[in-house]
Coordinates of C-alpha atoms (C1' of nucleotides) and ligand atoms in Angstrom, one line a residue:
Chain A
M699 CA 14.7 19.4 54.2
L700 CA 18.5 19.6 54.1
S701 CA 20.8 20.0 57.0
P702 CA 23.2 23.0 57.2
T703 CA 26.0 20.5 56.6
E704 CA 24.4 19.1 53.4
E705 CA 23.8 22.7 52.2
N706 CA 27.4 23.6 52.8
Y707 CA 28.6 20.6 50.7
L708 CA 26.3 21.7 47.8
K709 CA 27.5 25.3 48.1
T710 CA 31.1 24.2 48.1
I711 CA 30.6 21.9 45.0
Y712 CA 28.9 24.9 43.3
A713 CA 31.9 27.1 44.1
L714 CA 34.4 24.6 42.9
Q715 CA 32.6 24.0 39.7
L716 CA 33.0 27.7 38.9
E717 CA 36.7 27.4 39.6
V718 CA 37.5 24.3 37.4
D719 CA 35.8 22.8 34.4
K720 CA 36.0 19.1 35.3
D721 CA 34.2 17.0 37.8
I722 CA 35.0 17.8 41.4
S723 CA 37.2 15.5 43.4
T724 CA 36.7 14.2 46.9
N725 CA 40.0 15.7 48.1
F726 CA 39.2 19.1 46.5
I727 CA 36.0 19.3 48.5
A728 CA 37.7 18.1 51.6
S729 CA 40.4 20.8 51.4
K730 CA 37.8 23.6 50.9
L731 CA 35.7 22.4 53.8
H732 CA 38.7 21.7 56.1
T733 CA 37.5 18.2 56.6
K734 CA 38.8 14.7 55.7
A735 CA 38.3 12.8 52.4
S736 CA 36.6 10.0 54.2
S737 CA 33.9 12.4 55.6
V738 CA 33.4 13.8 52.1
S739 CA 33.1 10.3 50.7
D740 CA 30.3 9.5 53.2
M741 CA 28.5 12.7 52.4
L742 CA 28.8 12.3 48.6
K743 CA 27.1 8.9 48.9
K744 CA 24.3 10.5 50.8
L745 CA 23.9 13.5 48.4
G746 CA 24.0 11.0 45.5
N747 CA 21.2 9.0 46.9
K748 CA 19.2 12.2 47.2
K749 CA 19.9 12.9 43.5
L750 CA 21.5 16.3 44.4
I751 CA 24.7 15.3 42.7
I752 CA 25.8 13.0 39.9
Y753 CA 28.2 10.7 41.6
K754 CA 30.0 7.5 40.4
K755 CA 32.5 6.1 42.9
Y756 CA 36.1 7.3 42.3
Q757 CA 34.9 9.5 39.4
G758 CA 34.3 12.9 41.2
V759 CA 31.0 14.7 41.3
K760 CA 29.0 17.5 39.8
L761 CA 25.7 19.1 40.9
S762 CA 22.4 17.8 39.4
D763 CA 19.9 20.3 38.3
K764 CA 18.1 19.9 41.6
G765 CA 21.4 20.3 43.5
N766 CA 22.4 23.3 41.5
K767 CA 19.1 25.0 42.2
I768 CA 19.5 24.5 45.9
A769 CA 23.1 25.8 45.8
L770 CA 22.0 28.9 44.0
K771 CA 19.4 29.5 46.7
I772 CA 22.0 29.3 49.4
V773 CA 24.4 31.6 47.5
R774 CA 21.5 34.0 47.1
K775 CA 20.8 34.0 50.8
H776 CA 24.4 34.4 51.7
R777 CA 24.9 37.4 49.5
L778 CA 21.7 39.1 50.3
W779 CA 22.4 38.9 54.0
E780 CA 25.9 40.3 53.4
C781 CA 24.3 43.2 51.6
F782 CA 21.9 43.7 54.6
L783 CA 24.8 43.6 57.1
V784 CA 26.9 46.2 55.2
K785 CA 24.2 48.5 53.9
E786 CA 21.7 48.5 56.7
L787 CA 23.7 47.5 59.8
N788 CA 26.9 49.3 58.9
F789 CA 29.2 46.3 59.1
K790 CA 32.5 46.6 57.2
W791 CA 32.9 44.3 54.2
D792 CA 35.5 42.3 56.1
E793 CA 33.2 41.5 59.0
V794 CA 30.2 39.9 57.2
H795 CA 31.2 36.6 55.7
E796 CA 31.2 34.5 58.8
I797 CA 27.9 35.9 60.0
A798 CA 26.4 35.2 56.5
E799 CA 27.6 31.7 56.8
Q800 CA 25.2 31.3 59.6
L801 CA 22.3 33.3 58.2
E802 CA 22.3 31.5 54.8
H803 CA 20.9 28.4 56.5
V804 CA 17.8 30.1 57.9
K805 CA 14.9 28.4 56.2
S806 CA 12.1 30.6 54.8
D807 CA 11.5 31.4 51.1
D808 CA 9.3 34.3 52.2
L809 CA 12.1 35.8 54.2
V810 CA 14.6 35.7 51.4
D811 CA 12.3 37.4 49.0
K812 CA 11.2 40.1 51.5
L813 CA 14.8 40.8 52.3
D814 CA 15.6 41.1 48.6
N815 CA 12.8 43.6 48.2
F816 CA 13.7 45.5 51.3
L817 CA 17.3 45.9 50.0
G818 CA 16.0 47.0 46.6
R819 CA 16.9 43.8 44.7
P820 CA 20.7 44.3 44.7
K821 CA 22.6 42.7 41.9
F822 CA 26.0 42.4 43.6
D823 CA 27.1 41.7 47.2
P824 CA 29.7 43.8 49.1
H825 CA 32.6 41.7 47.5
G826 CA 31.4 42.2 44.0
D827 CA 29.8 38.8 43.6
P828 CA 26.6 38.6 41.7
I829 CA 23.3 37.7 43.5
P830 CA 21.0 35.1 41.9
D831 CA 17.4 36.3 41.5
K832 CA 14.5 34.3 43.0
Y833 CA 14.4 32.1 39.9
G834 CA 18.1 31.2 40.2
N835 CA 19.2 33.5 37.3
I836 CA 22.7 34.9 37.9
V837 CA 24.7 37.3 35.8
E838 CA 28.3 36.2 35.6
N839 CA 30.3 39.3 35.9
N840 CA 32.7 39.7 33.0
T841 CA 35.8 40.7 34.9
V842 CA 39.4 39.7 34.4
N843 CA 41.8 38.5 37.0
I844 CA 44.7 40.8 37.4
L845 CA 47.2 38.0 36.7
G846 CA 46.0 38.0 33.1
M847 CA 46.8 41.6 32.5
Q848 CA 49.8 43.2 30.8
I849 CA 52.1 46.0 32.0
G850 CA 50.4 49.3 31.4
E851 CA 46.8 47.9 31.4
E852 CA 44.4 49.2 34.0
G853 CA 40.9 48.7 35.3
K854 CA 38.6 49.1 38.3
L855 CA 38.6 46.6 41.1
D856 CA 35.2 44.9 40.7
C857 CA 35.3 41.7 42.7
V858 CA 37.4 39.9 45.3
K859 CA 37.3 36.2 45.3
D860 CA 38.3 35.7 48.9
S861 CA 35.9 37.2 51.4
S862 CA 37.8 36.2 54.5
E863 CA 38.4 38.7 57.2
V864 CA 42.2 38.3 56.9
F865 CA 42.3 39.0 53.2
L866 CA 39.9 42.0 53.3
R867 CA 41.8 43.6 56.1
Y868 CA 44.9 43.3 54.0
L869 CA 43.2 45.2 51.3
N870 CA 41.9 47.8 53.9
N871 CA 45.5 48.3 55.0
K872 CA 46.6 48.9 51.4
N873 CA 43.7 51.3 51.1
L874 CA 42.1 49.2 48.3
A875 CA 38.4 49.0 47.9
L876 CA 35.9 48.0 45.2
G877 CA 35.7 50.5 42.4
D878 CA 39.3 51.7 42.8
N879 CA 41.4 52.1 39.7
I880 CA 44.4 49.8 39.5
K881 CA 47.2 49.9 36.9
V882 CA 49.7 47.2 36.3
V883 CA 53.1 48.8 36.6
E884 CA 55.5 45.8 36.7
I885 CA 55.4 42.0 36.6
E886 CA 58.0 39.9 38.3
P887 CA 58.3 36.7 36.3
F888 CA 60.2 34.8 39.1
D889 CA 57.3 34.7 41.6
N890 CA 54.4 36.3 39.6
S891 CA 54.3 39.2 42.0
I892 CA 52.9 42.4 40.5
R893 CA 53.6 46.0 41.1
I894 CA 50.4 48.1 40.8
K895 CA 49.5 51.7 41.0
T896 CA 46.5 52.6 43.2
K897 CA 44.9 55.8 44.4
S898 CA 47.3 55.9 47.3
G899 CA 50.6 55.1 45.6
S900 CA 52.3 52.0 44.2
I901 CA 52.5 48.7 45.9
T902 CA 53.7 45.2 45.2
I903 CA 51.2 42.3 45.6
S904 CA 52.0 38.6 45.7
K905 CA 50.7 36.1 43.3
H906 CA 48.4 34.8 46.1
V907 CA 46.9 38.2 46.5
A908 CA 46.6 38.8 42.7
E909 CA 44.7 35.6 42.3
N910 CA 41.9 37.1 44.3
L911 CA 41.6 40.5 42.5
Y912 CA 39.2 40.8 39.5
L913 CA 39.1 44.0 37.5
K914 CA 36.7 45.5 35.1
T915 CA 38.6 46.9 32.1
N916 CA 37.1 49.0 29.3
Chain B
M701 CA 30.0 27.8 72.6
L702 CA 26.5 26.3 73.1
S703 CA 24.6 24.3 70.5
P704 CA 21.2 25.5 69.4
T705 CA 19.7 22.6 71.3
E706 CA 21.4 23.6 74.5
E707 CA 20.3 27.2 73.9
N708 CA 16.7 26.1 73.5
Y709 CA 16.7 24.2 76.7
L710 CA 18.0 27.3 78.6
K711 CA 15.4 29.5 76.9
T712 CA 12.6 27.0 77.8
I713 CA 13.7 26.8 81.4
Y714 CA 13.8 30.6 81.5
A715 CA 10.2 30.8 80.1
L716 CA 8.9 28.2 82.6
Q717 CA 10.5 30.0 85.5
L718 CA 8.4 33.0 84.6
E719 CA 5.3 30.8 84.6
V720 CA 5.8 29.1 87.9
D721 CA 7.6 30.0 91.1
K722 CA 9.1 26.6 92.0
D723 CA 11.9 24.6 90.4
I724 CA 11.2 23.3 86.9
S725 CA 10.5 19.6 86.5
T726 CA 11.8 17.3 83.9
N727 CA 8.4 16.6 82.5
F728 CA 7.4 20.2 82.3
I729 CA 10.4 20.9 80.1
A730 CA 9.7 17.8 78.1
S731 CA 6.2 18.9 77.3
K732 CA 7.3 22.4 76.3
L733 CA 10.0 21.1 74.0
H734 CA 7.8 18.2 72.6
T735 CA 10.5 15.7 73.6
K736 CA 10.8 12.9 76.1
A737 CA 11.6 13.1 79.8
S738 CA 14.6 10.8 79.2
S739 CA 16.1 13.2 76.7
V740 CA 15.5 16.1 79.1
S741 CA 17.2 14.2 81.8
D742 CA 20.3 13.7 79.7
M743 CA 20.5 17.3 78.8
L744 CA 20.0 18.5 82.4
K745 CA 23.0 16.5 83.4
K746 CA 25.0 18.2 80.7
L747 CA 23.8 21.7 81.5
G748 CA 24.4 21.0 85.1
N749 CA 28.0 20.0 84.4
K750 CA 28.5 23.2 82.5
K751 CA 27.1 25.2 85.5
L752 CA 24.3 26.7 83.5
I753 CA 21.6 25.3 85.7
I754 CA 21.4 24.2 89.4
Y755 CA 20.5 20.6 89.2
K756 CA 20.2 17.9 91.8
K757 CA 18.8 14.6 90.6
Y758 CA 15.0 14.2 91.0
Q759 CA 14.8 17.8 92.4
G760 CA 14.0 19.9 89.3
V761 CA 16.2 22.7 88.0
K762 CA 16.6 26.4 87.9
L763 CA 19.0 28.6 85.8
S764 CA 22.3 29.6 87.4
D765 CA 23.3 33.3 87.0
K766 CA 25.4 32.2 84.0
G767 CA 22.5 30.3 82.5
N768 CA 20.1 33.1 83.1
K769 CA 22.4 35.5 81.3
I770 CA 22.6 33.3 78.2
A771 CA 18.8 32.7 78.2
L772 CA 18.3 36.5 78.3
K773 CA 20.6 36.9 75.3
I774 CA 18.6 34.4 73.3
V775 CA 15.3 36.0 74.3
R776 CA 16.8 39.4 73.3
K777 CA 17.8 38.1 69.9
H778 CA 14.5 36.3 69.3
R779 CA 12.5 39.4 70.0
L780 CA 14.7 41.8 68.2
W781 CA 14.6 39.7 65.1
E782 CA 10.8 39.5 65.4
C783 CA 10.8 43.3 65.4
F784 CA 12.9 43.4 62.4
L785 CA 10.7 41.0 60.5
V786 CA 7.5 42.9 61.3
K787 CA 8.7 46.5 61.1
E788 CA 11.3 46.3 58.3
L789 CA 10.3 43.4 56.2
N790 CA 6.5 43.8 56.6
F791 CA 5.8 40.3 58.0
K792 CA 2.6 39.9 59.9
W793 CA 2.8 39.3 63.7
D794 CA 1.6 35.7 63.2
E795 CA 4.4 34.9 60.7
V796 CA 7.5 35.7 62.6
H797 CA 7.9 33.4 65.5
E798 CA 9.2 30.3 63.7
I799 CA 11.7 32.3 61.7
A800 CA 12.9 34.0 64.9
E801 CA 13.4 30.5 66.4
Q802 CA 16.1 30.1 63.7
L803 CA 17.6 33.6 63.8
E804 CA 18.0 33.6 67.6
H805 CA 20.8 31.0 67.3
V806 CA 23.0 33.1 65.0
K807 CA 26.1 33.9 66.9
S808 CA 27.5 37.4 66.9
D809 CA 27.2 39.9 69.7
D810 CA 28.0 42.6 67.3
L811 CA 25.1 41.6 65.1
V812 CA 22.6 41.8 67.9
D813 CA 23.7 45.2 69.1
K814 CA 23.8 46.7 65.6
L815 CA 20.4 45.2 64.9
D816 CA 19.2 46.8 68.1
N817 CA 20.5 50.2 67.1
F818 CA 19.1 49.8 63.6
L819 CA 15.7 49.2 65.0
G820 CA 15.9 52.2 67.4
R821 CA 16.3 50.1 70.5
P822 CA 12.7 48.8 70.7
K823 CA 11.4 48.0 74.2
F824 CA 8.7 45.5 73.1
D825 CA 8.4 42.9 70.4
P826 CA 5.4 42.5 68.1
H827 CA 3.6 40.3 70.7
G828 CA 4.0 42.8 73.5
D829 CA 6.9 40.9 75.1
P830 CA 9.7 43.1 76.7
I831 CA 13.1 43.0 75.0
P832 CA 16.2 42.7 77.4
D833 CA 18.8 45.4 76.7
K834 CA 22.4 44.4 76.0
Y835 CA 23.2 44.1 79.7
G836 CA 20.3 41.7 80.3
N837 CA 18.0 44.3 81.9
I838 CA 14.4 43.6 81.2
V839 CA 11.3 45.5 82.2
E840 CA 8.6 43.1 83.3
N841 CA 5.4 44.6 81.9
N842 CA 2.8 45.0 84.5
T843 CA -0.2 43.6 82.7
V844 CA -3.0 41.5 84.0
N845 CA -4.4 38.3 82.6
I846 CA -8.0 38.7 81.5
L847 CA -9.0 35.7 83.6
G848 CA -8.3 37.8 86.7
M849 CA -10.7 40.6 85.7
Q850 CA -14.2 41.2 86.8
I851 CA -17.3 41.9 84.8
G852 CA -17.4 45.6 83.8
E853 CA -13.6 46.0 83.9
E854 CA -11.7 46.9 80.8
G855 CA -8.2 47.5 79.4
K856 CA -6.0 47.6 76.4
L857 CA -4.6 44.4 74.9
D858 CA -0.9 44.7 75.7
C859 CA 0.7 41.3 75.3
V860 CA -0.2 37.8 74.0
K861 CA 1.6 34.9 75.6
D862 CA 1.3 32.5 72.8
S863 CA 3.0 33.6 69.6
S864 CA 2.1 30.6 67.4
E865 CA 0.7 31.2 64.0
V866 CA -2.5 29.3 64.8
F867 CA -3.3 31.5 67.9
L868 CA -2.5 34.8 66.3
R869 CA -4.6 34.0 63.2
Y870 CA -7.4 33.3 65.5
L871 CA -7.0 36.8 66.9
N872 CA -6.7 38.2 63.4
N873 CA -10.0 36.5 62.5
K874 CA -11.6 38.1 65.6
N875 CA -10.1 41.4 64.5
L876 CA -8.2 41.7 67.8
A877 CA -4.8 43.4 67.8
L878 CA -2.3 44.8 70.4
G879 CA -3.6 48.1 71.7
D880 CA -7.3 47.3 71.2
N881 CA -9.7 48.1 74.1
I882 CA -11.4 45.0 75.6
K883 CA -14.2 45.0 78.2
V884 CA -15.3 42.0 80.2
V885 CA -19.0 41.7 79.7
E886 CA -19.8 38.3 81.1
I887 CA -18.1 35.4 82.8
E888 CA -19.3 31.9 82.5
P889 CA -18.4 30.0 85.7
F890 CA -18.9 26.6 84.2
D891 CA -16.1 26.6 81.7
N892 CA -14.4 30.0 82.5
S893 CA -15.3 31.3 79.1
I894 CA -15.6 35.1 78.9
R895 CA -17.8 37.3 76.8
I896 CA -15.8 40.5 75.8
K897 CA -16.6 43.7 74.0
T898 CA -14.1 44.6 71.3
K899 CA -13.9 47.4 68.7
S900 CA -15.8 45.1 66.3
G901 CA -18.5 43.8 68.6
S902 CA -18.9 41.3 71.4
I903 CA -17.5 37.8 71.2
T904 CA -17.0 34.8 73.5
I905 CA -13.5 33.5 74.2
S906 CA -12.6 30.2 75.8
K907 CA -10.6 29.9 78.9
H908 CA -7.7 28.6 76.7
V909 CA -7.8 31.8 74.7
A910 CA -8.2 34.0 77.8
E911 CA -5.1 32.5 79.4
N912 CA -3.0 34.1 76.6
L913 CA -4.4 37.6 76.7
Y914 CA -2.8 40.2 79.0
L915 CA -4.3 43.7 79.3
K916 CA -3.1 47.0 80.6
T917 CA -5.7 48.5 82.9
N918 CA -5.6 52.0 84.3
Chain C
dT1035 C1' 3.4 3.6 107.5
dT1036 C1' 3.1 1.0 103.8
dA1037 C1' 1.5 0.2 98.9
dA1038 C1' 0.4 2.0 94.6
dA1039 C1' 1.1 5.7 91.3
dA1040 C1' 3.8 9.1 89.1
dA1041 C1' 8.0 11.2 88.0
dT1042 C1' 12.8 10.8 87.0
dT1043 C1' 16.9 8.6 85.7
dT1044 C1' 19.6 5.0 83.5
dA1045 C1' 20.6 1.5 79.9
dG1046 C1' 21.0 0.5 75.4
dA1047 C1' 20.0 1.6 70.7
dC1048 C1' 19.9 4.7 66.7
dA1049 C1' 21.0 8.6 63.1
dA1050 C1' 24.1 12.3 61.6
dG1051 C1' 28.5 13.7 60.9
dT1052 C1' 33.2 13.4 62.0
dC1053 C1' 37.7 10.9 62.5
dT1054 C1' 41.8 7.4 61.9
dA1055 C1' 43.4 3.4 59.9
dA1056 C1' 43.1 0.0 56.4
dA1057 C1' 41.7 -1.6 51.9
dA1058 C1' 40.7 -0.8 47.1
dA1059 C1' 40.9 1.7 42.9
dT1060 C1' 43.1 4.9 39.9
dA1061 C1' 47.0 7.5 38.2
dT1062 C1' 52.0 7.9 37.4
dA1063 C1' 56.5 6.6 36.2
dT1064 C1' 59.9 3.8 35.0
Chain D
dA322 C1' 53.6 -3.5 31.5
dT323 C1' 54.5 -3.4 36.0
dA324 C1' 55.6 -1.3 40.3
dT325 C1' 54.8 2.7 43.0
dA326 C1' 52.4 6.6 44.5
dT327 C1' 48.1 8.9 45.0
dT328 C1' 43.3 9.2 45.6
dT329 C1' 39.1 7.4 47.2
dT330 C1' 36.3 4.4 49.7
dT331 C1' 35.3 1.3 53.6
dA332 C1' 35.5 -0.3 58.4
dG333 C1' 35.0 0.8 62.9
dA334 C1' 34.9 4.2 66.5
dC335 C1' 33.3 8.5 68.7
dT336 C1' 30.0 12.6 69.8
dT337 C1' 25.5 14.9 70.1
dG338 C1' 20.9 14.4 70.7
dT339 C1' 17.1 11.5 70.4
dC340 C1' 14.2 7.4 71.5
dT341 C1' 12.0 3.0 74.2
dA342 C1' 12.1 0.2 77.9
dA343 C1' 13.5 -0.8 82.5
dA344 C1' 15.1 0.6 87.0
dT345 C1' 14.9 3.9 90.7
dT346 C1' 13.3 7.6 93.4
dT347 C1' 9.7 10.5 95.0
dT348 C1' 4.9 11.5 95.8
dT349 C1' 0.2 10.3 96.9
dA350 C1' -3.1 7.9 99.3
dA351 C1' -5.0 4.4 101.7
Ligands
MN625 MN1 30.7 35.6 51.9
MN626 MN1 30.4 37.9 49.5
MN627 MN1 8.4 34.4 69.3
MN628 MN1 7.4 37.5 70.4

DNA sequence: TTAAAAATTTAGACAAGTCTAAAAATATAT
DNA sequence: ATATATTTTTAGACTTGTCTAAATTTTTAA
C-alpha cells in the first residue's frame, strides 16, 4: 500500500515523462512538486527499492511497468472525480483540480469502477485530458499546441494543460472554453505572443498562455 | 487545518460522548482507535493546546464547542458520502463505512454542501444515523435499544450502531434490514440473548448483536 | 487510612517525509 | 584537459504520530 506522497511522486514522474522524452531529473521533479532536490532524492531511493521506478544514482529516473500502472490508476481516479464534480455536482472547471488532488488518493478499486459506470464511462475530463480505462488503456488525444500553428490556421480548443484555478479563471475572463473555435491571426516573433480570434473578438495571448492551449484542427 | 489523525480523535471523542455521560477517558479512546494509551495521551495534550477539547491531566476529556463543531462536520461528511455510495453508486450498506472513513477527510466545505444538495439533503445515512445539517444541527433519533424491550413488544429496525462489514453481513445473512418489523418473543436472562420474530421467521440474537439494534416503537 | 491495583502520563525510540548544509558526481567552458 | 559551475546525493536535524517501558497519579479495597 502506497502513501499519498509516494503516489504523488509516481503521478508527477508520469506527467513529466509525457512532457519530455528523456529520463526525469531530480530537480525537474522537485520543481513540479515544490519540494527540494534532497527530498526527491530520498524518495527516489525508496521508490527504486520498491521497483516502482528505474533508478540509477545521478542518472535520472523513469517509471517501471509496475509504477506506470499505479500512476495510470491515480490519473484515472483524478480525472473521473473531476468529471463527477463538474457534471454531477455543478462545480466549474476551474474549481475541481485541488479537490481531485485529495480524492485521487482514496483507496478502493470498487469505488473507481462504480464511479466510472455511474458517469457513463467518460473518455475525457473537464480539461480535455483523456481518462484511462480500468485496464490502464489511455487514448492520447491528437491535438496540436497553438504555438505550432501558422497565421490563418484555426481549430477547436480541445485540451488545456494547466488545470490550476488561476489559469482557468484567466480563460473564463477571456470567455474561452473547451470546444471554442480559435484562429491564429498574428504571431509576434519577439516574445512568441499570439493574436487569436475567438467567439468574442480578438485577443493577444502570451507564450506562457499559448503553451497550455491544445487545439484540434481538421 | 487539522490532520486526518486529529480529525479521527475528535470524531471518536464525539461518538464516545454519545455513548456515556461522563468525561471520556484515555483508555476508552485508545480502545476505540485501536491504539495505545500513551499515544492518546500525547494527542490529547495537542488537542487541548488547540482548544479543541477540555483537558486536565488524569481527568478525562470532553469536546470544546470548537471541537464539537469540527466533529459534527466530519460526521456529516462521513454520512453524506455513505449516502452517495449507497444511493448513487449502488454499494451495499455493508460496503461503505471503510470508504467513507477516507472520504470524510477530504477538505472542501463547498464539496460537502454541493454533495448534500445533490443527494436531496438526506436526513439519515444508510445505517439509520442522523446527518447534521450545514450548521451542525442534528436530530437525535428517538429509538430504543432492543435490550430495553419486553417480551411481546415490537418495532421497526431504525438504526444499527455498528457499521462494520462483519456485523452488517451478519444482518444480511439473517435477512434483516432497516425498516423491518421485529418482535421480542423471548428473553434469556442467563446471557441476555433474545429470541425475535422477523419477516423471515424467528431467530435468536446474542446480547452483543442486540446492543447494536435500535428500533422505533409506536 | 494505607497498600495494592489500575489508569494515565512521561521518557526515549522509531518511521515517514521534509529541510539545510556539505560532499560528491556530472556537465560545461575555457 | 582542467577548472568551474551545476546537479545530485548524503548527513544530520526536525515534525507528526506511533510504540514500549518506566514513572506518576488516581482509584479501589482491605
Ligand atoms: Mn486536475
Ligand atoms: Mn483535469
Ligand atoms: Mn460509517
Ligand atoms: Mn453510517
